[in-house]
Short mmCIF file of C-alpha atoms in Angstrom, two decimals:
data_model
loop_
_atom_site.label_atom_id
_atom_site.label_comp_id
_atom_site.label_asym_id
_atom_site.label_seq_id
_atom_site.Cartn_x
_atom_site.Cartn_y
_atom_site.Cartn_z
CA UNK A 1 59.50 302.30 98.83
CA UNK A 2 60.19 299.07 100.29
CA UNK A 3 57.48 297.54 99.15
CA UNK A 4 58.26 298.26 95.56
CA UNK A 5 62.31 297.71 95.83
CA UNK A 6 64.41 295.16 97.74
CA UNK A 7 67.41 296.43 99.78
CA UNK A 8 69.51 295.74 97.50
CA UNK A 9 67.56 297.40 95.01
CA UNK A 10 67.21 300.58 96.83
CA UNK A 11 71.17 300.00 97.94
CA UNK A 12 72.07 300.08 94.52
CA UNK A 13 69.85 303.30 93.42
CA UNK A 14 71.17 305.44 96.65
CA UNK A 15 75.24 304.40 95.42
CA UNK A 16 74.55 304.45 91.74
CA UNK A 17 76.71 306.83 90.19
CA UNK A 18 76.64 308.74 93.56
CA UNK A 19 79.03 312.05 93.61
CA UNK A 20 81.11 312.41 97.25
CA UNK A 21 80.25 315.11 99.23
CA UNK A 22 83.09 317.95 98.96
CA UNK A 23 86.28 317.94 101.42
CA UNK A 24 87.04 320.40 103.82
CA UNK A 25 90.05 322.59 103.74
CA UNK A 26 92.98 321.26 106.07
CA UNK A 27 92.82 324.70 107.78
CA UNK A 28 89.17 324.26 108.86
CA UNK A 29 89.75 320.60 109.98
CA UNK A 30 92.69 321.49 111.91
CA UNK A 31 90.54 324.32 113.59
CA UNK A 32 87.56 322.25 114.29
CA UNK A 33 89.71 319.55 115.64
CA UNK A 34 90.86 322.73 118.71
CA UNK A 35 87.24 322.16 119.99
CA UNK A 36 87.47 318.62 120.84
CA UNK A 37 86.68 317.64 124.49
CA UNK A 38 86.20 321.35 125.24
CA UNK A 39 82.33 321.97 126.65
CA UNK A 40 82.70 325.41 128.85
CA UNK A 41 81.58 328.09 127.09
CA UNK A 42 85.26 330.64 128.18
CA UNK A 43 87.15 327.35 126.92
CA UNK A 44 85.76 327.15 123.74
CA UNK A 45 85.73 331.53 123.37
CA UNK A 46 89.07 331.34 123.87
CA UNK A 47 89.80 328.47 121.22
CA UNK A 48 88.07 330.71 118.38
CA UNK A 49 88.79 333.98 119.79
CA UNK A 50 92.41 333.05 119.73
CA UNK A 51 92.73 331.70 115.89
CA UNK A 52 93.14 333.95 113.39
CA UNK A 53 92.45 333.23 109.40
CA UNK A 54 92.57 336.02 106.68
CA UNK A 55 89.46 336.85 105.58
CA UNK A 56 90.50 336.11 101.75
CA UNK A 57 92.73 333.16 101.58
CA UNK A 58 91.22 331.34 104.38
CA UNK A 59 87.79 332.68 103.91
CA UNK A 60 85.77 329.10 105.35
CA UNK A 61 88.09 329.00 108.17
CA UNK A 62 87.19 332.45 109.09
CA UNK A 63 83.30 332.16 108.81
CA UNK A 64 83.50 329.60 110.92
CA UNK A 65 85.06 331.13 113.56
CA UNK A 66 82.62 334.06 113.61
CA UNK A 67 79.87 331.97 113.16
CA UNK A 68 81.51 329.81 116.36
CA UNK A 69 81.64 333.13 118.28
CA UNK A 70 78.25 334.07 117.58
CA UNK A 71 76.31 331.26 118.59
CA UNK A 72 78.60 331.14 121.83
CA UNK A 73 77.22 334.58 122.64
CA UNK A 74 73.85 332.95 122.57
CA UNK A 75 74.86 330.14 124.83
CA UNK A 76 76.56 332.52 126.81
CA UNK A 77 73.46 334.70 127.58
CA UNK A 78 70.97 332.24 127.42
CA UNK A 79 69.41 333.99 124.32
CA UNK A 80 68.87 330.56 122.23
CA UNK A 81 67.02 328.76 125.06
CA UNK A 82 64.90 331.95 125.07
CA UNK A 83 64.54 332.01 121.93
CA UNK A 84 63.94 328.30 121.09
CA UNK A 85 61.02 328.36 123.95
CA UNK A 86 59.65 331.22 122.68
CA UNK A 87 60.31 332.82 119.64
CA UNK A 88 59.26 332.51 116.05
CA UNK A 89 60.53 331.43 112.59
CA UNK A 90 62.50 334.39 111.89
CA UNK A 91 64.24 334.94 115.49
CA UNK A 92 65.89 331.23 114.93
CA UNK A 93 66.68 332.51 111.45
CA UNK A 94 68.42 335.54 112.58
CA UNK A 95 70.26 334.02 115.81
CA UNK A 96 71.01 330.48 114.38
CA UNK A 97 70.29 330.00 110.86
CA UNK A 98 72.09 333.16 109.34
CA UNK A 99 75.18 331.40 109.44
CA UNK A 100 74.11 329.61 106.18
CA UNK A 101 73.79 332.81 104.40
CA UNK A 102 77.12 334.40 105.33
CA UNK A 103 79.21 331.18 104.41
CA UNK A 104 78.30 332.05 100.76
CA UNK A 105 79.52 335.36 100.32
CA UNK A 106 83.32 334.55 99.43
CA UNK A 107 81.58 332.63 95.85
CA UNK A 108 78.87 335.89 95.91
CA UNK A 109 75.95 333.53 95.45
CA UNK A 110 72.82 336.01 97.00
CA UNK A 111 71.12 334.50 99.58
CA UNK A 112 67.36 335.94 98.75
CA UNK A 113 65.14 335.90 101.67
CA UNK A 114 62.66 338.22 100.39
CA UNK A 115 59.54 335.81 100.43
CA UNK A 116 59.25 336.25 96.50
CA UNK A 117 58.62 333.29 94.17
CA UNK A 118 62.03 331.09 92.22
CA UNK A 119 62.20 332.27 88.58
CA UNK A 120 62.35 328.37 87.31
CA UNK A 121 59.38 327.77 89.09
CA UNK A 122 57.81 330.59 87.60
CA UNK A 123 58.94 329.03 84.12
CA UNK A 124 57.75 325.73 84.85
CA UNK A 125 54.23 326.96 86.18
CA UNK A 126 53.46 329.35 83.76
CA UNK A 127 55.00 327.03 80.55
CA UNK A 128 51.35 326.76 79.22
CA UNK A 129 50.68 330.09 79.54
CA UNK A 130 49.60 330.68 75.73
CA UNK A 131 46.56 329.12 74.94
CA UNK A 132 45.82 327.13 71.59
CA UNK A 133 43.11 330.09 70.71
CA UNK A 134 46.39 332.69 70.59
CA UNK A 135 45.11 334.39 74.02
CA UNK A 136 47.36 334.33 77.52
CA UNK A 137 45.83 332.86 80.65
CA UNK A 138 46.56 335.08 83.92
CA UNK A 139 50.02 334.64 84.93
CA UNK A 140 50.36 331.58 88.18
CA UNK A 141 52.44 332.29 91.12
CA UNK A 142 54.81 329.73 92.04
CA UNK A 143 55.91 328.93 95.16
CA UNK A 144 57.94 330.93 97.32
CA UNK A 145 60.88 329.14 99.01
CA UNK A 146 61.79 330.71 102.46
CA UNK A 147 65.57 330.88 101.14
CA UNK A 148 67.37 331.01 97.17
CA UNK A 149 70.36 330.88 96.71
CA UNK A 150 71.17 332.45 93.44
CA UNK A 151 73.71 333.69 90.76
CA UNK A 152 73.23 335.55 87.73
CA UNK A 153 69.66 334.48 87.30
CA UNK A 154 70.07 330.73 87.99
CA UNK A 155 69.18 329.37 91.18
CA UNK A 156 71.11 326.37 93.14
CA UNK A 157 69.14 325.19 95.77
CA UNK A 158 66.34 326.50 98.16
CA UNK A 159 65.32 326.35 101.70
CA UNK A 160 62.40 325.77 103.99
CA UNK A 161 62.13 327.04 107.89
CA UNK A 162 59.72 326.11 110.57
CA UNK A 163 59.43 325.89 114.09
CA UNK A 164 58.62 323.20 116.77
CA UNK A 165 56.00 321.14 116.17
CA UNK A 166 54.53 319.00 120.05
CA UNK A 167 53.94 315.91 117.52
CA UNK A 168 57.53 315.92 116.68
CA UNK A 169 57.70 316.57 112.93
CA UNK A 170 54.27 318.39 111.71
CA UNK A 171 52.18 318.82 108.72
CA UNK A 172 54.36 321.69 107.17
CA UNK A 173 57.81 320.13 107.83
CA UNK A 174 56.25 316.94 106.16
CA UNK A 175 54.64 318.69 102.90
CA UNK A 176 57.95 321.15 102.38
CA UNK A 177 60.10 317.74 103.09
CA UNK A 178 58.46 315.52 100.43
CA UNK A 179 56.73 317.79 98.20
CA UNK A 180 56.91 321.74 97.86
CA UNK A 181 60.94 321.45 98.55
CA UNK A 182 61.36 318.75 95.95
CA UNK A 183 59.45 320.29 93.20
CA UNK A 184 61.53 323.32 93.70
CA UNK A 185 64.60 321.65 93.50
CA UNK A 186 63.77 320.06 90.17
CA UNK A 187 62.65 323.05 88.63
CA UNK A 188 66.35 324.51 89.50
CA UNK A 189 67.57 321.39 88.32
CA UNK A 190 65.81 322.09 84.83
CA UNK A 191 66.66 325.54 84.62
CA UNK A 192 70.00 324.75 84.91
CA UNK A 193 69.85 321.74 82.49
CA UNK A 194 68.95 324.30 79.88
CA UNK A 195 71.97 326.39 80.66
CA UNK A 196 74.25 323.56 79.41
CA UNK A 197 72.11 323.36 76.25
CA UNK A 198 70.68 319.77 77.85
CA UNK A 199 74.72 318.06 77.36
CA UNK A 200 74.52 314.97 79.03
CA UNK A 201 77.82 314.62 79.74
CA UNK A 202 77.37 317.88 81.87
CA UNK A 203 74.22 317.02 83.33
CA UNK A 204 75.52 313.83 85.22
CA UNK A 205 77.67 316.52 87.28
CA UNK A 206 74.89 318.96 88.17
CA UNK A 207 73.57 319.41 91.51
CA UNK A 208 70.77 321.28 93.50
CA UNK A 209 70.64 321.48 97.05
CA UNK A 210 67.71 321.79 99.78
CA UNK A 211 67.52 322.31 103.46
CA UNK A 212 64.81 321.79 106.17
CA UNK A 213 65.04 324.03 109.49
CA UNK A 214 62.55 322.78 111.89
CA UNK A 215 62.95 324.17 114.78
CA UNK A 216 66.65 323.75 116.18
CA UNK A 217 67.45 320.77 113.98
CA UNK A 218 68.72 320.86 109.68
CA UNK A 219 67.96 318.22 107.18
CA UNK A 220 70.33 319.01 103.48
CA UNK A 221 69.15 317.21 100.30
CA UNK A 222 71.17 316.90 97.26
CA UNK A 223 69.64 316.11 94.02
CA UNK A 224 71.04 314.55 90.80
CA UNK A 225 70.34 312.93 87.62
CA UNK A 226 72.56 309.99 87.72
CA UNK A 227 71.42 307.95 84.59
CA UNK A 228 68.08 307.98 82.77
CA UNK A 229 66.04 311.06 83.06
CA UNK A 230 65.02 310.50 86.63
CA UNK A 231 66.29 312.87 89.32
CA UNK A 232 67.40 311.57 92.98
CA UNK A 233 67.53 312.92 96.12
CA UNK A 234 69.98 311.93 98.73
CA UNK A 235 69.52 312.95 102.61
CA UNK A 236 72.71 313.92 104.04
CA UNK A 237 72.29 313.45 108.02
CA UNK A 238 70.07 315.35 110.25
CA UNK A 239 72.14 317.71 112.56
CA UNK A 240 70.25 319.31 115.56
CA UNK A 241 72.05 322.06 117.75
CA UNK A 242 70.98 322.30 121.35
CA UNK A 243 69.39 325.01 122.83
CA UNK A 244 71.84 324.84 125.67
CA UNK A 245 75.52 324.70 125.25
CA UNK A 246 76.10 320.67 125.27
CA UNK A 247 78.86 318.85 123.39
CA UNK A 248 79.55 321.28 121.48
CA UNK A 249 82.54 319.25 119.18
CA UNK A 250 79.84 316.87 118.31
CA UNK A 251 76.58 318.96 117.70
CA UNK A 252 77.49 322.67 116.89
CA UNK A 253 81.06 321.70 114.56
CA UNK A 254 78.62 318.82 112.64
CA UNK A 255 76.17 321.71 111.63
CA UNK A 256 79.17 323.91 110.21
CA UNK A 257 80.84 320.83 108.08
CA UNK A 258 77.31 320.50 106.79
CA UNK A 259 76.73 324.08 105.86
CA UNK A 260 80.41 324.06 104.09
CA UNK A 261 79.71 320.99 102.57
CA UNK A 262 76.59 322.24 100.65
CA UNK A 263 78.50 325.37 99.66
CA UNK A 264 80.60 322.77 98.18
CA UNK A 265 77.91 321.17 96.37
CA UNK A 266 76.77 324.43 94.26
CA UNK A 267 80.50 325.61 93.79
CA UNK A 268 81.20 322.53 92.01
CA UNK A 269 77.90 323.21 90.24
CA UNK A 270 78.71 326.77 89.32
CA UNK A 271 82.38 325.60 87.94
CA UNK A 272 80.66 322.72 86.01
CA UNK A 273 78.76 325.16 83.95
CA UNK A 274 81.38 327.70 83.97
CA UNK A 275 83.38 324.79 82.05
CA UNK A 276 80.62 323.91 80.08
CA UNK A 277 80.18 326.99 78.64
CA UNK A 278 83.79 328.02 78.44
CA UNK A 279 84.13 325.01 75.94
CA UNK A 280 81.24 326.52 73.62
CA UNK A 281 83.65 329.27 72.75
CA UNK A 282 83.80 329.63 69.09
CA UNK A 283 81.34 327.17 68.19
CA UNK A 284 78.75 328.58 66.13
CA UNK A 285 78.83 331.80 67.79
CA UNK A 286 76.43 333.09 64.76
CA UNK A 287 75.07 330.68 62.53
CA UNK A 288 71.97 328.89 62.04
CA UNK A 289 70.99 327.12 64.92
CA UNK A 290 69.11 323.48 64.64
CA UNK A 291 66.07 322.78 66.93
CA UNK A 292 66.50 319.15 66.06
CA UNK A 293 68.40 317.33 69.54
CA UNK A 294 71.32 316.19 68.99
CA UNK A 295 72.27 312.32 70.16
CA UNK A 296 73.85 314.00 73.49
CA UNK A 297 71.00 315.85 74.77
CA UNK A 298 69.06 314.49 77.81
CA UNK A 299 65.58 315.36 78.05
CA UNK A 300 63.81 315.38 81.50
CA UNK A 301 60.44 315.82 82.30
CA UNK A 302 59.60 319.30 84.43
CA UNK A 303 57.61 318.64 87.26
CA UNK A 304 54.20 318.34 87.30
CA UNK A 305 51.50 321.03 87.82
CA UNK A 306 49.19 320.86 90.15
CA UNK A 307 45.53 322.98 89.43
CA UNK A 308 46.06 325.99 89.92
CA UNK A 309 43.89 327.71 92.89
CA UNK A 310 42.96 331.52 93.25
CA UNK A 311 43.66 333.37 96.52
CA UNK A 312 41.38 336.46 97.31
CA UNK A 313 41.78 339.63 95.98
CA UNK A 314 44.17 342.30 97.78
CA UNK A 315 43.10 345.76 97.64
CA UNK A 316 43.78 347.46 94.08
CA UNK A 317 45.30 344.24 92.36
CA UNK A 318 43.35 340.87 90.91
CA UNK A 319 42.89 337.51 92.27
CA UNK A 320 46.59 335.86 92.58
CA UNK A 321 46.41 332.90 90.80
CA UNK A 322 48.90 330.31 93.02
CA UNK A 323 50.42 327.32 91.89
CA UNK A 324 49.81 324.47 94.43
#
């Protein structure tokens, strides 16, 4: 990039209309701030054990403590070195990475981890489906994110998982980073565009998030579409949690202010739309409606499709047509 932009340049397109990240609650500062300068594992049991936070009112707070208590059990028994050294994808997922999921139940966004494909990307890669000649092409599988997080059929951002690479950051961390994560994000990013009927106004405040899990460390992405029709990504910094119990105020508490931060991101997201379409009430609820665009829609380009390439067939059922 820099050898297309100045610093400046690329300064000014990183700030440009750039929404802050979300606060946290007083009540989880003031708890994380108990953990300060405390590195024994009883110290730090005791610090979390010892708070208590309704599970309604102070529902962050509370997560974090369990998730706190959890991952000191792992310290604790050495289970994370173990598992770190040698165990796969899904053992980090279960032992470490879980904590994402569970931070969203208070807003009941599902957490799907069921390997199956994101409905937007379905849309996107199937949006030439019928053919000029009136017949329909096979249907393409999309890609399949490791982790959706959805809500009554829209999707707000979308995760990838993968363990240690010995060159430091592999061939899958680096293809999921900078293309098959971004794509996914965009096609979320469009599917929720069309929620808001394409307002401009409501697009500016729309956000999709992504996260990387190599391993023990967690990249988030936010994406936006801050003027224009072009979407950016911002990188919101790496956090990497030890497989031993080390500094735990500034490696393990990071991670959790990331994770809540995030959640954040695609409340805000959910409430924008909520707004949006709590406004629409009573405006033509049943009359014509005009399929010319009005002066405050914002078109954006989908992403693009790659060929599509055809997997062998499985038993009883045809050759699966994949989007690349």
């Amino acid at each position: 990039m820099k050898t297309v932009f100045t610093e400046e340049e690329l300064k000014s397109i990183e700030d440009h209309k750039l929404l802050p990240l979300p606060s946290l609650s007083a009540t989880v500062k003031d708890f994380f701030e108990k953990f300060k300068g405390k590195n024994n594992v009883d110290n730090l049991w005791e610090v979390a054990d010892g708070s208590r936070f309704h599970p309604g009112r102070d529902f962050d707070a509370d997560w974090a403590k369990r998730s706190i208590l959890d991952i000191l059990s792992a310290y604790r028994w050495g289970t994370l070195s173990t598992v770190a050294q040698s165990g796969g994808e899904r053992d980090l997922i279960m032992l470490v990475w879980r904590s994402i999921d569970t931070s969203y139940q208070n807003i009941y966004v599902n957490t799907l981890r069921s390997d199956q494909q994101t409905s937007s990307g379905s849309a996107r890669a199937n949006e030439d489906r019928l053919a000029l000649d009136g017949s329909i092409k096979p249907k393409i599988q999309s890609v399949k994110p490791d982790l959706i997080l959805t809500k009554e059929h829209l999707e707000f951002g979308a995760a990838e998982h993968g363990f240690d690479d010995e060159s430091g950051v592999g061939e899958k961390e680096l293809n999921e980073t900078y293309t098959k994560l971004p794509k996914t994000m965009k096609d979320m990013m469009m599917k929720l565009a069309a929620s808001v009927d394409y307002d401009e106004t409501t697009m500016r405040s729309l956000r999709v998030v992504g996260l990387v899990h190599s391993h023990l460390r967690m990249t988030a992405y936010v994406m936006d579409i801050p003027d224009g029709y072009v979407c950016r990504i911002r990188k919101i910094k790496e956090q990497t949690i030890p497989s031993s119990l080390s500094d735990f105020y500034n490696t393990y508490i990071p991670f959790l202010e990331v994770v809540l931060k995030v959640k954040g991101i695609v409340k805000t997201t959910m409430e924008t739309i909520e707004n949006y379409k709590a406004g629409k009430e009573g405006r033509n609820r049943s009359g014509y409606e005009s399929v010319i665009p009005t002066s405050n829609m914002l078109m954006v380009p989908s992403a693009l499709n790659m060929p599509p390439k055809t997997t062998p067939k499985k038993r009883k059922t045809g050759p699966q047509v994949e989007d690349s």
